[in-house]
mmCIF file of C-alpha atoms in Angstrom:
data_model
loop_
_atom_site.group_PDB
_atom_site.id
_atom_site.type_symbol
_atom_site.label_atom_id
_atom_site.label_comp_id
_atom_site.label_asym_id
_atom_site.label_seq_id
_atom_site.Cartn_x
_atom_site.Cartn_y
_atom_site.Cartn_z
ATOM 1 C CA MET N 1 146.469 97.274 -42.395
ATOM 2 C CA CYS N 2 142.947 98.417 -43.219
ATOM 3 C CA VAL N 3 140.882 96.191 -45.487
ATOM 4 C CA LEU N 4 137.689 96.889 -47.426
ATOM 5 C CA GLU N 5 135.205 94.071 -47.701
ATOM 6 C CA PHE N 6 133.450 93.222 -50.944
ATOM 7 C CA TYR N 7 129.995 91.665 -50.947
ATOM 8 C CA PRO N 8 128.932 89.708 -54.062
ATOM 9 C CA ARG N 9 125.597 91.467 -54.446
ATOM 10 C CA LYS N 10 124.529 94.416 -56.548
ATOM 11 C CA GLY N 11 123.615 96.739 -53.659
ATOM 12 C CA PHE N 12 126.095 97.612 -50.944
ATOM 13 C CA ILE N 13 126.328 99.801 -47.878
ATOM 14 C CA MET N 14 129.304 100.366 -45.620
ATOM 15 C CA ASN N 15 129.365 99.677 -41.875
ATOM 16 C CA THR N 16 130.587 102.598 -39.758
ATOM 17 C CA ILE N 17 133.398 100.498 -38.340
ATOM 18 C CA LYS N 18 134.451 99.539 -41.854
ATOM 19 C CA LEU N 19 134.149 103.199 -42.809
ATOM 20 C CA ARG N 20 136.679 104.147 -40.145
ATOM 21 C CA GLN N 21 138.950 101.371 -41.420
ATOM 22 C CA VAL N 22 138.662 102.746 -44.932
ATOM 23 C CA LEU N 23 139.687 106.200 -43.814
ATOM 24 C CA CYS N 24 142.574 104.713 -41.886
ATOM 25 C CA ALA N 25 143.680 103.205 -45.167
ATOM 26 C CA LEU N 26 143.216 106.510 -46.967
ATOM 27 C CA LEU N 27 145.464 108.315 -44.528
ATOM 28 C CA GLY N 28 148.100 105.729 -45.282
ATOM 29 C CA THR N 29 148.002 106.341 -49.018
ATOM 30 C CA VAL N 30 150.702 108.983 -48.750
ATOM 31 C CA ILE N 31 152.987 106.211 -47.542
ATOM 32 C CA CYS N 32 151.784 103.820 -50.230
ATOM 33 C CA THR N 33 152.431 106.323 -53.022
ATOM 34 C CA THR N 34 154.990 108.955 -53.839
ATOM 35 C CA ALA N 35 153.354 111.334 -56.274
ATOM 36 C CA ALA N 36 150.065 109.916 -57.490
ATOM 37 C CA PHE N 37 147.409 107.830 -55.776
ATOM 38 C CA SER N 38 147.382 104.208 -56.955
ATOM 39 C CA PHE N 39 144.288 102.197 -56.124
ATOM 40 C CA SER N 40 146.090 98.891 -56.577
ATOM 41 C CA GLY N 41 149.260 99.866 -54.715
ATOM 42 C CA CYS N 42 148.241 98.823 -51.195
ATOM 43 C CA GLU N 43 147.904 95.107 -50.603
ATOM 44 C CA ASN N 44 144.626 93.417 -49.733
ATOM 45 C CA GLU N 45 142.356 96.384 -50.399
ATOM 46 C CA LYS N 46 138.996 95.261 -51.721
ATOM 47 C CA GLN N 47 136.335 97.548 -53.113
ATOM 48 C CA ASP N 48 133.144 98.245 -51.163
ATOM 49 C CA LYS N 49 130.803 100.772 -52.775
ATOM 50 C CA ASN N 50 128.244 102.689 -50.824
ATOM 51 C CA GLN N 51 125.115 100.819 -50.605
ATOM 52 C CA SER N 52 124.168 100.796 -48.781
ATOM 53 C CA THR N 53 103.496 107.182 -55.066
ATOM 54 C CA SER N 54 100.600 107.822 -55.236
ATOM 55 C CA ASP N 55 99.632 108.995 -51.793
ATOM 56 C CA THR N 56 100.627 112.256 -50.133
ATOM 57 C CA ALA N 57 101.096 112.756 -46.402
ATOM 58 C CA THR N 58 100.328 115.996 -44.610
ATOM 59 C CA ASN N 59 103.482 118.032 -44.034
ATOM 60 C CA LYS N 60 104.446 118.964 -40.486
ATOM 61 C CA VAL N 61 105.263 122.606 -39.829
ATOM 62 C CA ALA N 62 108.717 123.162 -38.379
ATOM 63 C CA THR N 63 108.972 124.439 -34.833
ATOM 64 C CA ALA N 64 111.169 127.321 -33.686
ATOM 65 C CA ASP N 65 113.989 125.051 -32.486
ATOM 66 C CA THR N 66 114.152 123.088 -35.733
ATOM 67 C CA ALA N 67 116.753 123.750 -38.404
ATOM 68 C CA ILE N 68 115.199 125.018 -41.625
ATOM 69 C CA SER N 69 116.725 124.274 -45.009
ATOM 70 C CA THR N 70 117.327 127.121 -47.414
ATOM 71 C CA ASP N 71 118.089 127.328 -51.112
ATOM 72 C CA ASP N 72 121.684 128.326 -50.401
ATOM 73 C CA GLU N 73 122.278 125.545 -47.871
ATOM 74 C CA ALA N 74 125.671 123.880 -48.335
ATOM 75 C CA ASN N 75 125.589 120.773 -50.495
ATOM 76 C CA ALA N 76 127.955 118.638 -52.568
ATOM 77 C CA LEU N 77 128.313 121.372 -55.174
ATOM 78 C CA THR N 78 129.261 124.154 -52.773
ATOM 79 C CA VAL N 79 131.482 121.872 -50.692
ATOM 80 C CA LEU N 80 133.538 120.810 -53.716
ATOM 81 C CA GLU N 81 133.811 124.396 -54.914
ATOM 82 C CA SER N 82 135.114 125.431 -51.489
ATOM 83 C CA LEU N 83 137.854 122.811 -51.914
ATOM 84 C CA GLY N 84 138.778 124.146 -55.339
ATOM 85 C CA ILE N 85 137.194 121.219 -57.189
ATOM 86 C CA ASN N 86 135.070 121.746 -60.300
ATOM 87 C CA ALA N 87 131.948 119.680 -59.604
ATOM 88 C CA ALA N 88 130.714 119.984 -63.193
ATOM 89 C CA SER N 89 133.883 118.344 -64.508
ATOM 90 C CA LEU N 90 133.045 115.316 -62.357
ATOM 91 C CA ASP N 91 129.417 115.285 -63.509
ATOM 92 C CA ILE N 92 128.265 116.028 -59.963
ATOM 93 C CA GLU N 93 124.994 117.942 -59.872
ATOM 94 C CA PRO N 94 123.390 117.342 -56.463
ATOM 95 C CA SER N 95 119.634 117.660 -56.234
ATOM 96 C CA ILE N 96 118.522 117.733 -52.608
ATOM 97 C CA ASN N 97 114.790 117.647 -51.995
ATOM 98 C CA GLN N 98 114.337 120.506 -49.540
ATOM 99 C CA ASN N 99 111.122 121.433 -47.756
ATOM 100 C CA ASN N 100 111.129 124.412 -45.435
ATOM 101 C CA ASP N 101 107.749 123.461 -43.961
ATOM 102 C CA ILE N 102 108.859 120.092 -42.620
ATOM 103 C CA ALA N 103 110.677 119.612 -39.312
ATOM 104 C CA VAL N 104 113.784 117.530 -38.778
ATOM 105 C CA GLY N 105 112.526 114.373 -37.083
ATOM 106 C CA TYR N 106 109.097 114.333 -38.696
ATOM 107 C CA GLN N 107 109.796 110.861 -40.065
ATOM 108 C CA LEU N 108 109.201 109.607 -36.514
ATOM 109 C CA ASP N 109 105.666 111.055 -36.430
ATOM 110 C CA ASN N 110 102.706 108.717 -36.624
ATOM 111 C CA PRO N 111 101.067 108.394 -40.052
ATOM 112 C CA ASN N 112 97.910 110.337 -40.794
ATOM 113 C CA GLU N 113 94.498 108.910 -41.572
ATOM 114 C CA GLY N 114 94.529 107.756 -45.186
ATOM 115 C CA ASP N 115 98.325 107.525 -45.564
ATOM 116 C CA THR N 116 99.726 104.535 -47.436
ATOM 117 C CA ILE N 117 101.619 102.021 -45.301
ATOM 118 C CA ALA N 118 103.065 98.570 -45.932
ATOM 119 C CA VAL N 119 103.199 95.422 -43.825
ATOM 120 C CA ILE N 120 106.321 93.361 -44.556
ATOM 121 C CA GLN N 121 105.320 89.835 -43.593
ATOM 122 C CA THR N 122 108.441 87.838 -42.734
ATOM 123 C CA SER N 123 109.147 84.359 -41.411
ATOM 124 C CA MET N 124 110.095 86.020 -38.100
ATOM 125 C CA GLY N 125 107.139 88.400 -37.786
ATOM 126 C CA ASP N 126 105.590 91.504 -39.333
ATOM 127 C CA ILE N 127 107.257 94.890 -39.894
ATOM 128 C CA THR N 128 104.992 97.873 -40.654
ATOM 129 C CA ILE N 129 106.386 100.910 -42.457
ATOM 130 C CA ARG N 130 105.037 104.331 -43.476
ATOM 131 C CA PHE N 131 106.070 106.071 -46.690
ATOM 132 C CA PHE N 132 107.261 109.614 -47.494
ATOM 133 C CA PRO N 133 105.973 110.309 -51.034
ATOM 134 C CA GLU N 134 106.262 114.051 -50.440
ATOM 135 C CA LEU N 135 110.076 113.820 -50.357
ATOM 136 C CA ALA N 136 110.884 110.589 -52.207
ATOM 137 C CA PRO N 137 108.023 110.168 -54.702
ATOM 138 C CA LYS N 138 109.761 108.051 -57.324
ATOM 139 C CA THR N 139 111.312 105.707 -54.759
ATOM 140 C CA VAL N 140 108.013 105.220 -52.929
ATOM 141 C CA THR N 141 106.172 104.533 -56.180
ATOM 142 C CA ASN N 142 108.816 101.981 -57.154
ATOM 143 C CA PHE N 143 108.571 100.074 -53.868
ATOM 144 C CA ILE N 144 104.770 100.060 -53.847
ATOM 145 C CA ASN N 145 104.537 98.904 -57.456
ATOM 146 C CA LEU N 146 107.034 96.102 -56.898
ATOM 147 C CA ALA N 147 105.194 94.994 -53.760
ATOM 148 C CA LYS N 148 101.856 94.939 -55.583
ATOM 149 C CA GLN N 149 103.430 92.933 -58.413
ATOM 150 C CA GLY N 150 104.639 90.347 -55.895
ATOM 151 C CA SER N 151 108.286 91.018 -56.728
ATOM 152 C CA TYR N 152 109.279 90.757 -53.057
ATOM 153 C CA ASP N 153 107.248 87.613 -52.341
ATOM 154 C CA ASN N 154 109.374 84.718 -51.041
ATOM 155 C CA THR N 155 112.622 86.680 -51.231
ATOM 156 C CA THR N 156 115.005 86.908 -48.293
ATOM 157 C CA PHE N 157 116.889 89.297 -46.061
ATOM 158 C CA TYR N 158 120.139 88.140 -47.612
ATOM 159 C CA ARG N 159 122.600 90.482 -45.868
ATOM 160 C CA VAL N 160 122.380 91.038 -42.122
ATOM 161 C CA ILE N 161 124.761 92.914 -39.818
ATOM 162 C CA ASP N 162 123.751 93.384 -36.189
ATOM 163 C CA ASP N 163 124.057 97.000 -34.964
ATOM 164 C CA PHE N 164 123.973 98.149 -38.597
ATOM 165 C CA MET N 165 121.132 97.018 -40.898
ATOM 166 C CA ILE N 166 119.175 94.210 -42.540
ATOM 167 C CA GLN N 167 119.015 94.145 -46.360
ATOM 168 C CA GLY N 168 116.380 92.508 -48.513
ATOM 169 C CA GLY N 169 114.827 92.381 -51.964
ATOM 170 C CA ASN N 170 115.792 90.465 -55.065
ATOM 171 C CA PRO N 171 119.309 91.242 -56.406
ATOM 172 C CA GLU N 172 118.186 90.101 -59.860
ATOM 173 C CA GLN N 173 115.041 92.272 -59.892
ATOM 174 C CA THR N 174 115.204 95.626 -61.673
ATOM 175 C CA SER N 175 113.072 98.604 -60.625
ATOM 176 C CA SER N 176 109.413 98.956 -61.570
ATOM 177 C CA TYR N 177 110.604 101.453 -64.197
ATOM 178 C CA GLY N 178 112.609 98.791 -66.010
ATOM 179 C CA ALA N 179 115.983 100.391 -65.292
ATOM 180 C CA ASP N 180 118.078 101.956 -62.547
ATOM 181 C CA PHE N 181 116.657 105.242 -61.294
ATOM 182 C CA GLU N 182 118.029 108.322 -59.574
ATOM 183 C CA ASP N 183 118.640 109.007 -55.883
ATOM 184 C CA GLU N 184 116.156 111.193 -54.017
ATOM 185 C CA PHE N 185 118.125 112.726 -51.165
ATOM 186 C CA SER N 186 116.330 114.974 -48.695
ATOM 187 C CA ASP N 187 117.316 117.385 -45.949
ATOM 188 C CA LYS N 188 114.467 116.021 -43.810
ATOM 189 C CA LEU N 189 114.840 112.240 -44.168
ATOM 190 C CA PHE N 190 117.742 110.436 -42.509
ATOM 191 C CA ASN N 191 119.167 106.939 -42.034
ATOM 192 C CA ILE N 192 118.214 106.855 -38.370
ATOM 193 C CA ARG N 193 117.217 103.631 -36.620
ATOM 194 C CA GLY N 194 114.123 102.232 -38.326
ATOM 195 C CA ALA N 195 114.572 104.200 -41.557
ATOM 196 C CA VAL N 196 114.000 102.186 -44.742
ATOM 197 C CA SER N 197 116.438 103.062 -47.544
ATOM 198 C CA MET N 198 117.429 101.983 -51.028
ATOM 199 C CA ALA N 199 120.538 99.882 -51.511
ATOM 200 C CA ASN N 200 122.651 100.828 -54.513
ATOM 201 C CA SER N 201 125.996 100.176 -56.167
ATOM 202 C CA ASN N 202 126.853 103.802 -56.980
ATOM 203 C CA ARG N 203 125.136 107.101 -57.622
ATOM 204 C CA ASP N 204 121.653 106.814 -59.210
ATOM 205 C CA THR N 205 121.640 103.008 -59.372
ATOM 206 C CA ASN N 206 118.464 102.224 -57.434
ATOM 207 C CA THR N 207 116.542 99.088 -58.399
ATOM 208 C CA SER N 208 114.526 96.952 -55.965
ATOM 209 C CA GLN N 209 116.863 96.230 -53.055
ATOM 210 C CA PHE N 210 116.289 97.980 -49.742
ATOM 211 C CA PHE N 211 117.562 97.901 -46.183
ATOM 212 C CA ILE N 212 116.304 98.825 -42.725
ATOM 213 C CA ASN N 213 118.711 100.734 -40.473
ATOM 214 C CA GLN N 214 118.970 98.868 -37.170
ATOM 215 C CA LYS N 215 121.783 100.551 -35.210
ATOM 216 C CA ASP N 216 120.538 102.035 -31.932
ATOM 217 C CA ALA N 217 121.780 105.071 -30.009
ATOM 218 C CA LYS N 218 123.996 102.965 -27.748
ATOM 219 C CA ALA N 219 125.819 101.414 -30.709
ATOM 220 C CA PHE N 220 126.097 104.793 -32.454
ATOM 221 C CA LYS N 221 127.786 106.215 -29.370
ATOM 222 C CA ALA N 222 130.008 103.137 -28.931
ATOM 223 C CA GLU N 223 131.373 103.609 -32.468
ATOM 224 C CA GLY N 224 132.411 107.150 -31.624
ATOM 225 C CA GLY N 225 129.296 109.058 -32.652
ATOM 226 C CA TRP N 226 129.843 112.461 -34.206
ATOM 227 C CA THR N 227 133.436 112.698 -32.998
ATOM 228 C CA ALA N 228 134.392 109.689 -35.130
ATOM 229 C CA LEU N 229 132.415 110.969 -38.109
ATOM 230 C CA GLU N 230 134.128 114.367 -37.874
ATOM 231 C CA GLU N 231 137.550 112.700 -37.845
ATOM 232 C CA ASN N 232 136.538 110.605 -40.852
ATOM 233 C CA TRP N 233 135.520 113.702 -42.814
ATOM 234 C CA LYS N 234 138.807 115.442 -42.040
ATOM 235 C CA SER N 235 140.634 112.452 -43.504
ATOM 236 C CA ALA N 236 138.427 112.250 -46.587
ATOM 237 C CA LYS N 237 138.659 116.003 -47.187
ATOM 238 C CA THR N 238 142.444 115.770 -47.075
ATOM 239 C CA GLN N 239 142.341 113.140 -49.800
ATOM 240 C CA LEU N 240 139.996 115.210 -51.972
ATOM 241 C CA ILE N 241 142.362 118.159 -51.704
ATOM 242 C CA ASN N 242 145.438 116.016 -52.354
ATOM 243 C CA TYR N 243 144.007 114.656 -55.603
ATOM 244 C CA LYS N 244 141.908 117.568 -56.810
ATOM 245 C CA ASP N 245 144.376 118.308 -59.622
ATOM 246 C CA SER N 246 144.910 114.669 -60.528
ATOM 247 C CA ASN N 247 143.108 112.691 -63.197
ATOM 248 C CA LEU N 248 142.667 110.042 -60.500
ATOM 249 C CA LEU N 249 140.234 112.210 -58.523
ATOM 250 C CA SER N 250 137.172 110.754 -60.241
ATOM 251 C CA THR N 251 138.474 107.223 -59.606
ATOM 252 C CA PHE N 252 138.977 108.066 -55.948
ATOM 253 C CA ILE N 253 135.399 109.367 -55.714
ATOM 254 C CA ASP N 254 133.963 106.313 -57.488
ATOM 255 C CA GLN N 255 135.714 103.968 -55.072
ATOM 256 C CA TYR N 256 135.596 105.957 -51.846
ATOM 257 C CA GLY N 257 132.663 108.322 -52.253
ATOM 258 C CA ALA N 258 130.955 106.736 -49.249
ATOM 259 C CA THR N 259 133.660 108.159 -46.978
ATOM 260 C CA CYS N 260 133.006 111.782 -47.977
ATOM 261 C CA TYR N 261 130.244 112.541 -45.453
ATOM 262 C CA ASP N 262 130.740 116.217 -44.624
ATOM 263 C CA THR N 263 129.986 116.700 -40.922
ATOM 264 C CA GLU N 264 130.694 120.437 -41.226
ATOM 265 C CA ILE N 265 127.379 121.043 -43.016
ATOM 266 C CA VAL N 266 125.179 118.830 -40.818
ATOM 267 C CA PRO N 267 122.722 120.916 -38.711
ATOM 268 C CA ASP N 268 122.778 120.496 -34.935
ATOM 269 C CA SER N 269 119.163 119.300 -35.045
ATOM 270 C CA VAL N 270 120.199 116.378 -37.261
ATOM 271 C CA LYS N 271 123.088 115.500 -34.963
ATOM 272 C CA ALA N 272 120.699 115.500 -32.004
ATOM 273 C CA LEU N 273 118.338 113.206 -33.917
ATOM 274 C CA TYR N 274 121.087 110.599 -34.327
ATOM 275 C CA ASP N 275 122.310 111.007 -30.756
ATOM 276 C CA LYS N 276 118.813 110.189 -29.518
ATOM 277 C CA ASN N 277 117.786 107.479 -31.981
ATOM 278 C CA GLY N 278 120.958 105.987 -33.441
ATOM 279 C CA GLY N 279 121.373 105.033 -37.080
ATOM 280 C CA ASN N 280 123.942 105.329 -39.862
ATOM 281 C CA ALA N 281 124.483 109.031 -40.492
ATOM 282 C CA HIS N 282 127.261 108.523 -43.054
ATOM 283 C CA LEU N 283 124.681 107.100 -45.487
ATOM 284 C CA ASP N 284 122.796 110.411 -45.794
ATOM 285 C CA GLY N 285 123.277 111.740 -49.297
ATOM 286 C CA ALA N 286 122.164 115.270 -48.432
ATOM 287 C CA TYR N 287 125.447 115.821 -46.570
ATOM 288 C CA ASN N 288 127.845 113.842 -48.734
ATOM 289 C CA ALA N 289 130.437 116.068 -50.422
ATOM 290 C CA VAL N 290 130.476 114.017 -53.626
ATOM 291 C CA ASP N 291 126.755 113.296 -53.948
ATOM 292 C CA ARG N 292 126.760 109.696 -52.699
ATOM 293 C CA GLY N 293 124.395 108.077 -50.236
ATOM 294 C CA ASN N 294 121.206 106.067 -49.783
ATOM 295 C CA THR N 295 117.662 107.320 -50.348
ATOM 296 C CA VAL N 296 115.392 107.148 -47.293
ATOM 297 C CA PHE N 297 111.785 106.565 -48.355
ATOM 298 C CA ALA N 298 110.007 105.005 -45.368
ATOM 299 C CA GLN N 299 110.174 104.446 -41.605
ATOM 300 C CA VAL N 300 109.295 101.459 -39.425
ATOM 301 C CA ILE N 301 106.295 102.325 -37.245
ATOM 302 C CA LYS N 302 105.755 98.854 -35.794
ATOM 303 C CA GLY N 303 107.927 95.767 -35.579
ATOM 304 C CA MET N 304 111.401 97.047 -34.712
ATOM 305 C CA ASP N 305 111.558 94.108 -32.328
ATOM 306 C CA VAL N 306 111.283 91.891 -35.415
ATOM 307 C CA VAL N 307 114.037 93.888 -37.150
ATOM 308 C CA ASP N 308 116.251 93.340 -34.097
ATOM 309 C CA LYS N 309 115.504 89.608 -34.106
ATOM 310 C CA ILE N 310 116.463 89.365 -37.763
ATOM 311 C CA ALA N 311 119.629 91.384 -37.128
ATOM 312 C CA SER N 312 120.715 88.923 -34.443
ATOM 313 C CA VAL N 313 120.481 85.733 -36.533
ATOM 314 C CA LYS N 314 123.592 83.698 -37.186
ATOM 315 C CA THR N 315 125.394 84.675 -40.396
ATOM 316 C CA ASP N 316 128.346 83.413 -42.432
ATOM 317 C CA GLU N 317 131.537 85.281 -43.341
ATOM 318 C CA ASN N 318 129.635 87.220 -46.042
ATOM 319 C CA ASP N 319 126.914 88.372 -43.593
ATOM 320 C CA ILE N 320 124.393 86.000 -45.200
ATOM 321 C CA PRO N 321 122.039 84.315 -42.680
ATOM 322 C CA THR N 322 122.835 80.629 -42.302
ATOM 323 C CA GLU N 323 119.078 79.988 -42.266
ATOM 324 C CA ASP N 324 116.839 81.949 -44.638
ATOM 325 C CA VAL N 325 114.839 84.852 -43.233
ATOM 326 C CA VAL N 326 112.008 85.044 -45.764
ATOM 327 C CA ILE N 327 109.935 88.020 -46.888
ATOM 328 C CA GLU N 328 106.729 86.095 -47.472
ATOM 329 C CA LYS N 329 104.708 89.027 -48.786
ATOM 330 C CA ILE N 330 104.459 92.823 -48.622
ATOM 331 C CA GLU N 331 100.915 94.083 -48.201
ATOM 332 C CA ILE N 332 100.146 97.694 -49.200
ATOM 333 C CA LYS N 333 97.428 99.241 -47.043
ATOM 334 C CA THR N 334 95.724 102.540 -46.243
ATOM 335 C CA PHE N 335 96.356 103.635 -42.664
ATOM 336 C CA SER N 336 93.350 104.068 -40.402
ATOM 337 C CA ASN N 337 93.543 105.388 -36.854
ATOM 338 C CA SER N 338 90.660 103.135 -35.902
ATOM 339 C CA SER N 339 92.147 99.848 -37.111
ATOM 340 C CA ASP N 340 95.925 100.153 -37.325
ATOM 341 C CA GLU N 341 97.900 99.829 -34.117
ATOM 342 C CA ILE N 342 101.187 101.670 -33.742
ATOM 343 C CA SER N 343 103.783 100.677 -31.178
ATOM 344 C CA GLU N 344 106.583 102.959 -30.037
ATOM 345 C CA ASN N 345 109.888 101.588 -31.304
ATOM 346 C CA GLU N 346 112.780 102.086 -28.956
#
């Protein structure tokens, strides 16, 4: 029997292994039900929802072997329509931030002179990140403002899963805008290893919580890589089709939207990026058929060894470290080639 795990925090993300378990459960729903899908019909299923700017960087021009996004690129809207589902009736209006002048993988480039960076000072060492205001402006502004206000000072990495991610921020802290704000998905920013993303509880519910993707290429491959993700999408697509004419479709999407990562519309260049670097591809909102995912807004440029150390700490049954890993302060800085060291993160 496949079981979903619930975490008593506002922001959630789903582990790839758990994702496969979820889809296993979804395939079994035909057995659990006769005509309509009942979300309370299978025993022991618990809900787990997908979690899980002032400065402008110089855009990188895409090279010939890089996939370029176009205005008619497949997205949640076109995917649902191809399945015979009216996206408008579900209030799904995907807005993917596309930039044809930026190459897939540019988030791994070094920052430019004058770019804004942040140093996350933790009880286990420093983690330096660079921001992407050109593709996630509202999210970057939110994080920077909260850091400057001291909202992250003396908070903890309160959810840690090795070979997945480390999550921090204050669950009781709202955004710098005073309310939840919208996702900013992009066709050039991905939840690869080292990517910094917003945790959320559903679509457009970003506040202050964030996580750093920690899964490496070896772990990505061990979990089945793209083969497993393709099988997961086939299962999820079957469920969308089965319930497209049911009034339970929206309930299915609300509870299992994280499983609807459409591998059929993912460019080969993006697949190669994950094969090389690792990460959690199923969290990318740009390729989710029902407009769910996690906004990437920054990338670790130094201190992945610290991220790995944090990921390996002892945790309890709720993935909470048994000893606090503290975010002491987040310092916002201007990058300078002459003073800021960058280490290659493997």
